[in-house]
Amino acid sequence: MFCFQCQETAKGTGCTIKGVCGKEAETSKWQDLLLSVVRGVGTIQHTLGENASKEVADFLVDALFSTITNANFDDQSILNKVDTGIALKKQLLETALSKNITLPNYQEVHWGGEKSDYSEEGEREGVLRNENADLRSLKELTVLGLKGIAAYYDHATRLGETNEEIIAFMCKALATITAPDADKETLLGIVLETGKYGVDVMALLDKANTEAYGTPELTKVNIGVGKKPGILISGHDLKDIEDLLIQTEGTGIDVYTHGEMLPAHYYPQLKKYKHLVGNYGNAWWKQKEEFASFNGPIVFTTNCIVPPAKNANYAERVFTTNSTGFPGWKHIATGEDGKKDFSEVIALAKTCKAPQEIETGEIVGGFAHAQVFALADQVVEAVKSGAIRKFVVMSGCDGRMKSRNYYEEFAKALPKDVVILTSGCAKYRYNKLNLGDINGIPRVLDAGQCNDSYSWAVVAFKLKEIFGANDINDLPIFFNIAWYEQKAVIVLLALLHLGVKNIHIGPTLPAFVSEGVLQVLVDNFGLAGNSTVEEDIQKYIL
Ligand code: SF4
Ligand code: SF3
C-alpha cells in the first residue's frame, strides 16, 4: 500500500504497511481500485460532453467521500461501490459506442472490470503509478480536493440541493488527472480551479443548511450530561441528526452531539428539540475513551472513525450511515424518501445506562457569517478603537499528534486583544479555555463545521468592504490553519482561490505536496508552515 493523504501519514512521507489511521493494506488496495474506477467513469462522462445522470453523480460523490481518511474501513462496502462503478462505466461505454464518440486510450477507461482482476488492478492503480513527483503531487492535490468537494456536496444533496456544474467539473478534473501526458501547467490550472468549486460547494452547503435549519445563532451548549439514556451522533450530516431528533422525540432518550456535530446546536430548527441536550466529548481522536463512558449507542454520519480496540465495550453499540463503514458495525441505509430509520438505535438506547459525566460547563458558538454581521457594528467599533488588534483564523482539523499542542498554546499565548475565528474540529484545542471577551465579543468565535470556514471568507470580504481596503490581505487577519484530512485540503484550495495569501498550515506540511509544487505555492501564495508559538506570535501578531 501507499497512502499519504492525511497529516498523520507514517514518517511524514506515506503509510506503506498499515495506515496510522488503522487502514489495512487490503482496504487501501480496494480504495485505490475504487478511485481508478472513479477516474474511468469521470473521464468517460466528461468525454461524452453531457450532464451526468443522477446515478453517475451519486456514485462519484459517494465513492470519493468513502475514501476520505477515517470514513470507511469496510472492504465489502468499498467493493460494492467498485461493482456499482463498473456497471455504470459499462453503460457509459455503450453510450459512447452508440454515439460514435472516441474515448481516450487510458487504462482506467478501457480496463474490463473482471472480478478476477480486481486485486491486480488495485495494485497497478496506486498513488505511485505516477512516477514524476511533481505531476503526482498535482494530480493527488486535485483528487484530494475532489474528495472534500464530494463530502460537502453529499451533505447538500441530502438537503435537496444539487449543482450540475460542480459534478461536471468533477468529471473534467478526473479526466484531466487521468491523462498520462498531462503537463505541469495544465495540472496546476486544475488544482486552482478545484478551489473555485470548493467555494461553490461550501456556498451550496451553507445555503442548504441555513434554508433547512435557519441561520446559526449565538448558543451556549451544555457539555455535562443528563440522567436519561442517550444517543451520541457524530460527523457532519445535519439531515441525519434532524431525522434522529424527530424519531427520538417523546421516547425518553436524550440526543448528544459529538465532534463535528456540535454546530447542530447553533441552528434554530435543530436546537428547538428539548431532548438535544448537549455535546459529549471532544474531537474525533479521543473517541475510544469517550465512547466507552458514553454508555449508549453511537451513530457515525461521516468521518472520523477510529478503529476500536479489540476489547472495546462499545463495538456492539456503533452504527454507520452514508459513505461510512466499519467491518462488523451495523450500517443504516437511506430510505427511498432520503430519510433514515433509527428505530434499532433507539431500541438499543432504551436498554443502556445514562452517559457517565466526563466534564461540566458549556461552550459558546454559532458565529457563522450572519451572526457575525449582526455584531458588525460592535466588531468594527472594536477594531477602530483598537480594542481588537487582530483576528486569527484557526479553522481546520484536530488530530492525535503531540505537535498539535501548538494550537492550544498559541491560543493561550495570544494577546487579550486578539480574536480567534474558528470552525471544524480544530476548535476543541481551545474552545473550553474560557478565553474571555472583548467588549462583549467572545474571543473564540466558532462558525461551525469545517465547511463553515466559508463563513470566514465571507466575513473577510465584508470587512474589506467596511474598511474600504483594496485587498483582503490588507486586513488585520492572520490565517493559521490546522489540517488533518481532505476536507481541509478543499478549504485551503478554496481560500487560495479567493485570493487569501500567506496562509500558514500545520502542524506539518502535507506529504503529497512535492518540493516543486510547494515552491509554486510559496512563490504565488506565500503558503508557509507554522513555527514555534513564540516565533509566530512575534512575527504575525505583535
Ligand atoms: Fe496513512 Fe493517513 Fe492514509 Fe491513513 S489516511 S493510511 S494515516 S496517510
Ligand atoms: Fe474533523 Fe475528521 Fe477534519 Fe470536519 S472530523 S474537521 S478531522
XYZ file of C-alpha atoms and ligand atoms in Angstrom:
557
model
C 0.000 0.000 0.000
C 0.968 3.606 -0.310
C -1.188 6.366 1.164
C -0.055 9.877 2.025
C -3.329 11.737 2.056
C -3.524 12.859 5.687
C -1.394 14.806 8.116
C -0.612 11.789 10.290
C 0.915 9.752 7.470
C 3.793 7.494 8.594
C 7.141 9.318 8.964
C 5.590 12.320 7.246
C 6.038 10.589 3.879
C 3.475 7.802 3.439
C 1.891 4.753 5.072
C 3.262 1.604 3.439
C 2.485 -1.309 5.749
C -0.678 -0.244 7.533
C -2.244 3.154 7.989
C -1.513 5.163 11.127
C -5.298 5.656 10.972
C -5.785 1.883 11.189
C -6.456 1.305 7.477
C -5.289 -2.147 6.405
C -3.203 -2.623 3.252
C -6.027 -4.662 1.710
C -8.544 -1.843 2.288
C -6.074 0.631 0.823
C -5.824 -1.515 -2.311
C -9.619 -1.613 -2.728
C -9.746 2.146 -2.252
C -7.097 2.566 -4.968
C -9.185 0.315 -7.209
C -12.317 2.334 -6.443
C -10.531 5.587 -7.240
C -9.356 4.170 -10.577
C -12.975 3.307 -11.426
C -13.927 6.857 -10.374
C -11.295 8.230 -12.780
C -12.582 5.969 -15.562
C -16.230 6.932 -15.062
C -15.371 10.636 -14.706
C -13.223 10.618 -17.843
C -15.845 8.890 -19.986
C -18.604 11.137 -18.648
C -16.526 14.223 -19.425
C -15.710 12.979 -22.932
C -19.403 12.353 -23.636
C -19.884 16.092 -23.108
C -23.256 15.785 -21.411
C -24.540 16.155 -17.876
C -24.052 13.147 -15.645
C -27.116 11.112 -14.667
C -28.122 11.079 -11.013
C -26.678 7.558 -10.727
C -23.276 8.645 -12.029
C -23.213 11.760 -9.835
C -24.228 9.766 -6.761
C -21.569 7.152 -7.475
C -18.759 9.687 -7.930
C -19.701 11.589 -4.788
C -20.187 8.519 -2.602
C -17.023 6.792 -3.857
C -14.797 9.836 -3.370
C -16.305 10.530 0.054
C -15.815 6.957 1.226
C -12.063 7.142 0.554
C -11.570 10.165 2.838
C -9.403 9.444 5.868
C -11.322 7.627 8.626
C -14.559 7.369 6.641
C -14.794 3.742 5.566
C -12.740 0.760 6.726
C -15.149 -1.878 5.396
C -13.727 -3.833 2.426
C -17.102 -5.215 1.400
C -18.642 -1.763 1.361
C -15.771 -0.448 -0.810
C -16.009 -3.449 -3.171
C -19.766 -2.930 -3.559
C -19.022 0.605 -4.707
C -16.448 -0.761 -7.176
C -19.149 -3.060 -8.617
C -21.572 -0.147 -8.941
C -18.931 1.964 -10.693
C -18.019 -0.771 -13.145
C -21.677 -1.303 -14.077
C -22.060 2.449 -14.685
C -18.833 2.529 -16.671
C -20.159 -0.200 -18.957
C -23.322 1.805 -19.597
C -21.283 4.913 -20.398
C -19.026 2.920 -22.741
C -22.119 1.717 -24.614
C -23.396 5.276 -24.892
C -20.045 6.380 -26.321
C -20.115 3.492 -28.805
C -23.669 4.220 -29.911
C -22.784 7.875 -30.478
C -19.508 7.094 -32.188
C -17.540 9.085 -29.633
C -13.866 8.208 -29.421
C -12.671 7.802 -25.872
C -9.147 8.472 -24.649
C -6.983 5.402 -24.565
C -6.342 5.321 -20.802
C -6.060 2.242 -18.620
C -8.899 3.490 -16.400
C -11.203 3.845 -19.416
C -10.546 0.514 -21.063
C -9.938 -1.793 -18.123
C -12.530 -4.554 -18.421
C -13.574 -4.720 -14.765
C -13.285 -8.501 -14.355
C -13.610 -9.508 -10.722
C -10.618 -11.840 -11.050
C -8.513 -8.793 -11.940
C -9.664 -6.534 -9.072
C -6.626 -7.229 -6.949
C -4.024 -6.669 -9.667
C -5.780 -3.566 -10.932
C -5.868 -2.191 -7.380
C -2.093 -2.754 -7.123
C -1.450 -1.163 -10.532
C -3.565 1.891 -9.834
C -1.986 3.086 -6.590
C -0.743 6.617 -5.983
C 2.816 5.698 -7.038
C 1.700 4.824 -10.596
C 2.711 8.398 -11.405
C 6.494 8.414 -11.286
C 7.200 12.122 -11.540
C 6.893 13.592 -8.027
C 5.555 16.992 -9.113
C 2.965 15.601 -11.527
C 1.905 13.039 -8.908
C 1.606 15.799 -6.352
C -0.617 17.971 -8.550
C -2.815 15.013 -9.510
C -3.218 13.989 -5.877
C -3.884 17.558 -4.738
C -6.726 17.615 -7.254
C -8.225 14.296 -6.255
C -7.918 15.067 -2.530
C -9.661 18.386 -3.154
C -12.380 16.494 -5.053
C -12.838 14.232 -2.032
C -13.545 17.306 0.085
C -15.952 18.641 -2.530
C -17.705 15.256 -2.618
C -18.205 15.251 1.152
C -19.761 18.704 1.215
C -21.802 18.006 -1.918
C -23.184 14.871 -0.298
C -24.470 16.814 2.737
C -26.009 19.456 0.468
C -27.805 16.886 -1.714
C -29.238 15.234 1.360
C -30.993 18.552 1.959
C -32.244 18.736 -1.632
C -29.541 20.919 -3.217
C -27.762 19.790 -6.382
C -25.495 21.561 -8.844
C -24.716 20.122 -12.272
C -21.739 22.432 -12.759
C -19.983 21.010 -9.717
C -20.477 17.447 -10.973
C -19.374 18.438 -14.497
C -16.232 19.968 -13.016
C -15.527 16.801 -11.036
C -15.666 14.829 -14.294
C -13.448 17.340 -16.086
C -10.904 17.307 -13.270
C -10.917 13.497 -13.187
C -10.362 13.388 -16.970
C -7.504 15.883 -16.636
C -5.643 13.954 -13.966
C -6.224 10.605 -15.689
C -4.389 11.712 -18.833
C -0.910 10.148 -18.537
C 0.645 13.005 -20.527
C -0.934 15.920 -18.615
C 1.723 18.604 -18.125
C 2.541 20.622 -15.022
C 0.831 23.777 -16.208
C -2.451 22.029 -17.040
C -2.410 20.240 -13.711
C -1.660 23.383 -11.752
C -4.599 25.010 -13.527
C -6.931 22.197 -12.495
C -5.693 22.346 -8.882
C -6.554 26.035 -8.697
C -9.893 25.513 -10.449
C -10.704 22.856 -7.858
C -10.510 25.698 -5.303
C -13.192 27.633 -7.193
C -15.547 24.671 -6.975
C -14.600 24.314 -3.331
C -16.025 27.790 -2.765
C -19.131 26.897 -4.776
C -19.808 23.684 -2.882
C -19.339 25.352 0.507
C -21.751 28.093 -0.568
C -24.188 25.400 -1.728
C -23.968 23.626 1.628
C -24.273 26.908 3.527
C -27.490 27.590 1.597
C -28.779 24.057 2.147
C -28.090 24.167 5.900
C -29.499 27.632 6.527
C -32.589 27.133 4.359
C -33.374 23.885 6.131
C -32.462 24.809 9.700
C -32.265 28.618 9.903
C -29.302 30.884 10.455
C -26.841 29.743 13.139
C -27.169 31.913 16.227
C -25.159 32.540 19.367
C -25.750 29.452 21.503
C -24.446 28.042 24.763
C -24.014 24.281 24.595
C -24.013 22.113 27.721
C -21.048 19.747 27.976
C -22.332 17.862 31.025
C -24.891 15.043 30.952
C -28.485 14.332 31.985
C -29.954 11.337 33.760
C -31.653 9.658 30.784
C -30.043 7.211 28.358
C -28.582 8.937 25.349
C -27.658 8.503 21.698
C -24.418 10.104 20.562
C -24.328 11.339 16.973
C -21.022 12.166 15.299
C -19.922 13.531 11.922
C -21.188 16.338 9.736
C -24.597 15.333 8.314
C -27.309 17.633 9.686
C -30.136 15.783 7.922
C -29.276 12.705 9.947
C -29.445 14.497 13.285
C -32.776 16.002 12.293
C -34.173 12.537 11.468
C -32.825 11.229 14.758
C -34.272 14.127 16.767
C -37.705 13.643 15.207
C -37.666 9.905 15.853
C -36.440 10.192 19.460
C -38.914 12.903 20.488
C -41.043 11.726 23.408
C -39.160 8.418 23.762
C -37.279 9.379 26.940
C -33.971 9.262 25.072
C -31.620 12.234 25.011
C -29.509 13.111 21.972
C -25.922 14.330 22.336
C -23.630 15.649 19.618
C -20.034 14.517 19.237
C -17.073 16.085 17.407
C -18.134 17.876 14.238
C -21.854 17.517 15.046
C -21.525 20.154 17.808
C -22.659 23.013 15.493
C -26.101 21.352 15.115
C -26.901 23.150 18.393
C -26.486 26.521 16.688
C -29.345 26.057 14.176
C -32.804 27.250 15.325
C -34.632 24.351 13.684
C -32.432 21.791 15.436
C -31.878 23.456 18.818
C -35.657 23.682 19.260
C -35.679 19.996 20.215
C -35.513 19.911 24.008
C -34.006 16.428 24.047
C -30.938 17.679 22.138
C -29.258 18.124 25.498
C -25.585 18.717 24.900
C -22.235 17.863 23.374
C -20.299 14.902 24.714
C -16.528 14.759 24.449
C -14.046 16.296 22.094
C -12.587 15.920 18.633
C -12.646 12.533 16.859
C -9.356 11.120 18.128
C -10.479 10.851 21.748
C -13.415 8.611 20.852
C -12.087 5.356 22.301
C -12.338 6.643 25.864
C -15.404 8.795 25.297
C -17.494 6.127 23.560
C -16.700 3.708 26.384
C -18.012 6.108 29.037
C -20.980 7.312 26.977
C -22.781 4.008 27.652
C -25.340 4.410 24.838
C -25.412 3.905 21.056
C -23.228 5.980 18.760
C -24.109 6.948 15.171
C -21.441 7.937 12.641
C -22.827 10.083 9.845
C -19.373 10.796 8.310
C -15.691 10.518 9.223
C -13.772 10.406 11.568
C -13.893 6.779 12.742
C -11.085 5.380 14.908
C -10.945 1.561 14.774
C -11.867 0.331 18.271
C -9.559 -1.722 20.469
C -10.271 -5.485 20.382
C -11.815 -5.419 23.863
C -13.765 -2.157 23.366
C -17.014 -2.199 25.335
C -18.827 -0.127 22.709
C -18.256 -2.111 19.483
C -21.803 -3.508 19.643
C -23.219 -0.018 20.074
C -21.860 1.727 16.976
C -23.788 2.353 13.766
C -22.583 3.889 10.485
C -24.552 5.655 7.750
C -23.971 7.313 4.347
C -20.470 6.719 2.930
C -19.018 5.488 6.213
C -18.450 1.890 7.206
C -16.590 -0.355 9.585
C -16.470 -4.163 9.472
C -18.913 -5.656 11.961
C -20.708 -2.388 12.715
C -24.323 -2.063 11.587
C -24.942 0.246 8.639
C -28.167 2.251 8.442
C -29.327 2.654 4.856
C -31.010 5.742 3.466
C -34.677 5.153 2.662
C -36.318 5.948 -0.695
C -37.552 9.222 0.829
C -33.989 10.206 1.793
C -34.675 9.532 5.465
C -33.142 7.041 7.874
C -34.894 4.614 10.162
C -33.180 4.854 13.552
C -35.592 2.506 15.375
C -32.888 -0.092 16.061
C -30.635 2.578 17.564
C -33.475 3.912 19.706
C -34.456 0.435 20.921
C -30.841 -0.209 21.925
C -30.601 3.162 23.707
C -33.568 2.226 25.892
C -31.583 -0.691 27.289
C -28.497 1.423 28.095
C -27.427 3.421 31.129
C -27.240 7.214 31.025
C -23.857 8.619 29.959
C -21.133 8.990 32.531
C -20.242 12.635 33.081
C -16.720 13.472 31.918
C -16.878 17.255 32.193
C -19.287 20.043 33.067
C -19.919 23.558 31.865
C -20.743 24.976 28.477
C -19.212 26.147 25.247
C -20.358 29.051 23.120
C -20.723 29.005 19.349
C -22.938 29.905 16.420
C -20.917 32.685 14.821
C -21.428 31.911 11.146
C -21.370 34.927 8.838
C -24.927 36.140 9.530
C -24.373 36.187 13.300
C -21.059 37.998 12.845
C -22.764 40.565 10.595
C -25.346 41.059 13.338
C -22.419 42.069 15.556
C -20.764 44.046 12.739
C -21.180 47.473 14.338
C -19.667 46.235 17.593
C -16.830 44.479 15.752
C -15.999 47.477 13.547
C -16.090 49.792 16.550
C -13.757 47.480 18.462
C -11.303 47.375 15.554
C -11.410 51.141 15.051
C -10.890 51.878 18.724
C -8.009 49.411 18.876
C -9.844 47.145 21.340
C -9.416 44.354 18.751
C -5.865 44.257 17.407
C -6.185 41.296 15.096
C -8.203 38.255 14.035
C -6.620 34.832 13.692
C -8.430 32.230 11.611
C -7.613 28.928 13.340
C -10.109 26.740 11.481
C -9.481 23.150 10.450
C -8.982 19.756 11.980
C -7.708 18.296 15.208
C -5.564 15.177 15.449
C -3.521 12.933 17.709
C -0.027 14.277 17.212
C 1.698 15.897 20.180
C 2.747 18.762 17.937
C -0.898 19.865 17.908
C -0.414 21.221 21.426
C 0.919 24.166 19.436
C -2.666 25.282 18.768
C -3.694 25.243 22.410
C -0.509 27.046 23.421
C -0.904 29.529 20.571
C -4.486 30.315 21.641
C -3.357 30.791 25.257
C -0.391 32.957 24.297
C -2.338 35.357 22.082
C -2.617 38.879 23.485
C -6.050 39.544 25.015
C -6.970 41.891 22.179
C -6.851 39.172 19.505
C -9.979 37.293 18.402
C -9.852 33.673 17.203
C -12.116 32.806 14.278
C -12.608 29.050 14.121
C -14.557 26.203 12.517
C -14.031 22.462 12.172
C -12.872 20.145 14.928
C -9.625 22.122 15.454
C -11.532 24.235 17.977
C -11.534 21.528 20.637
C -7.952 22.560 21.374
C -9.110 25.881 22.814
C -12.923 26.162 22.987
C -13.068 25.153 26.646
C -10.314 27.513 27.832
C -12.636 30.415 28.715
C -10.540 32.959 26.854
C -12.982 35.742 27.724
C -14.391 38.510 25.550
C -13.611 41.946 24.140
C -16.401 44.414 24.877
C -18.899 41.553 24.839
C -17.456 39.888 21.698
C -16.210 36.403 22.652
C -12.512 35.868 21.883
C -13.270 32.498 20.279
C -15.880 32.818 17.550
C -16.946 29.388 16.293
C -18.647 29.456 12.891
C -19.407 25.729 12.912
C -18.134 22.743 10.934
C -15.054 22.682 8.709
C -17.192 23.641 5.690
C -18.235 26.759 7.614
C -14.689 28.038 7.081
C -16.516 29.541 4.128
C -18.042 31.952 6.654
C -14.633 33.435 7.436
C -14.075 34.208 3.772
C -17.497 35.898 3.633
C -16.657 37.860 6.798
C -13.247 38.858 5.379
C -14.880 40.254 2.236
C -17.412 42.127 4.358
C -14.639 43.645 6.489
C -12.775 44.625 3.316
C -15.883 46.492 2.186
C -16.459 48.164 5.572
C -12.850 49.279 5.950
C -12.524 50.231 2.279
C -9.431 48.020 1.910
C -8.078 47.274 -1.564
C -7.272 43.695 -0.792
C -8.426 41.211 1.846
C -4.756 40.612 2.576
C -4.510 44.186 3.894
C -6.937 43.370 6.722
C -5.692 42.532 10.229
C -6.399 38.811 9.723
C -3.809 36.039 10.079
C -4.650 32.547 8.761
C -3.126 29.828 10.945
C -4.910 26.667 9.835
C -4.641 23.163 11.301
C -5.186 20.395 8.783
C -5.668 16.638 9.009
C -7.828 15.164 6.281
C -9.001 16.043 2.788
C -11.808 18.425 3.659
C -9.101 20.725 4.963
C -7.459 20.392 1.539
C -10.532 21.759 -0.218
C -10.869 24.523 2.378
C -7.259 25.527 1.677
C -7.714 25.434 -2.116
C -10.919 27.472 -1.728
C -9.095 30.136 0.313
C -6.325 30.303 -2.306
C -8.960 30.732 -4.995
C -10.464 33.643 -3.057
C -7.085 35.337 -3.069
C -6.099 34.786 0.563
C -2.316 34.954 0.829
C 0.252 33.963 3.457
C -1.814 31.127 4.911
C 0.090 29.097 7.475
C -0.729 25.418 7.748
C 0.349 22.899 10.347
C 1.331 21.067 12.389
C 3.287 19.707 9.385
C 3.189 20.341 5.664
C 1.362 17.758 3.518
C 3.424 14.796 2.275
C 1.519 14.943 -1.017
C 2.896 18.394 -1.798
C 6.214 17.792 -3.558
C 9.128 20.200 -3.216
C 8.492 21.588 -6.679
C 4.778 22.164 -6.058
C 5.477 23.657 -2.626
C 7.781 26.182 -4.244
C 4.981 27.237 -6.603
C 2.571 27.646 -3.668
C 5.152 29.600 -1.680
C 6.038 31.873 -4.595
C 2.476 32.608 -5.674
C 0.505 32.463 -2.435
C 3.004 32.861 0.374
C 1.918 29.495 1.787
C 4.006 28.508 4.813
C 4.196 26.044 7.673
C 3.861 27.125 11.271
C 6.874 27.588 13.532
C 7.005 27.851 17.334
C 4.278 29.646 19.267
C 6.696 32.399 20.352
C 8.057 32.967 16.878
C 4.647 33.001 15.174
C 3.141 35.382 17.738
C 6.126 37.691 17.448
C 6.117 37.631 13.666
C 2.446 37.674 12.760
C 0.505 39.049 15.704
C 2.538 41.682 17.543
Fe -1.865 6.791 6.437
Fe -3.446 8.912 6.598
Fe -3.622 7.261 4.519
Fe -4.490 6.506 6.940
S -5.322 8.135 5.618
S -3.267 5.282 5.514
S -2.934 7.504 8.244
S -1.885 8.583 5.062
Fe -12.521 16.893 11.953
Fe -12.293 14.466 10.941
Fe -11.262 17.350 9.789
Fe -14.646 18.498 9.641
S -13.974 15.268 11.937
S -12.771 18.672 10.563
S -10.720 15.871 11.179
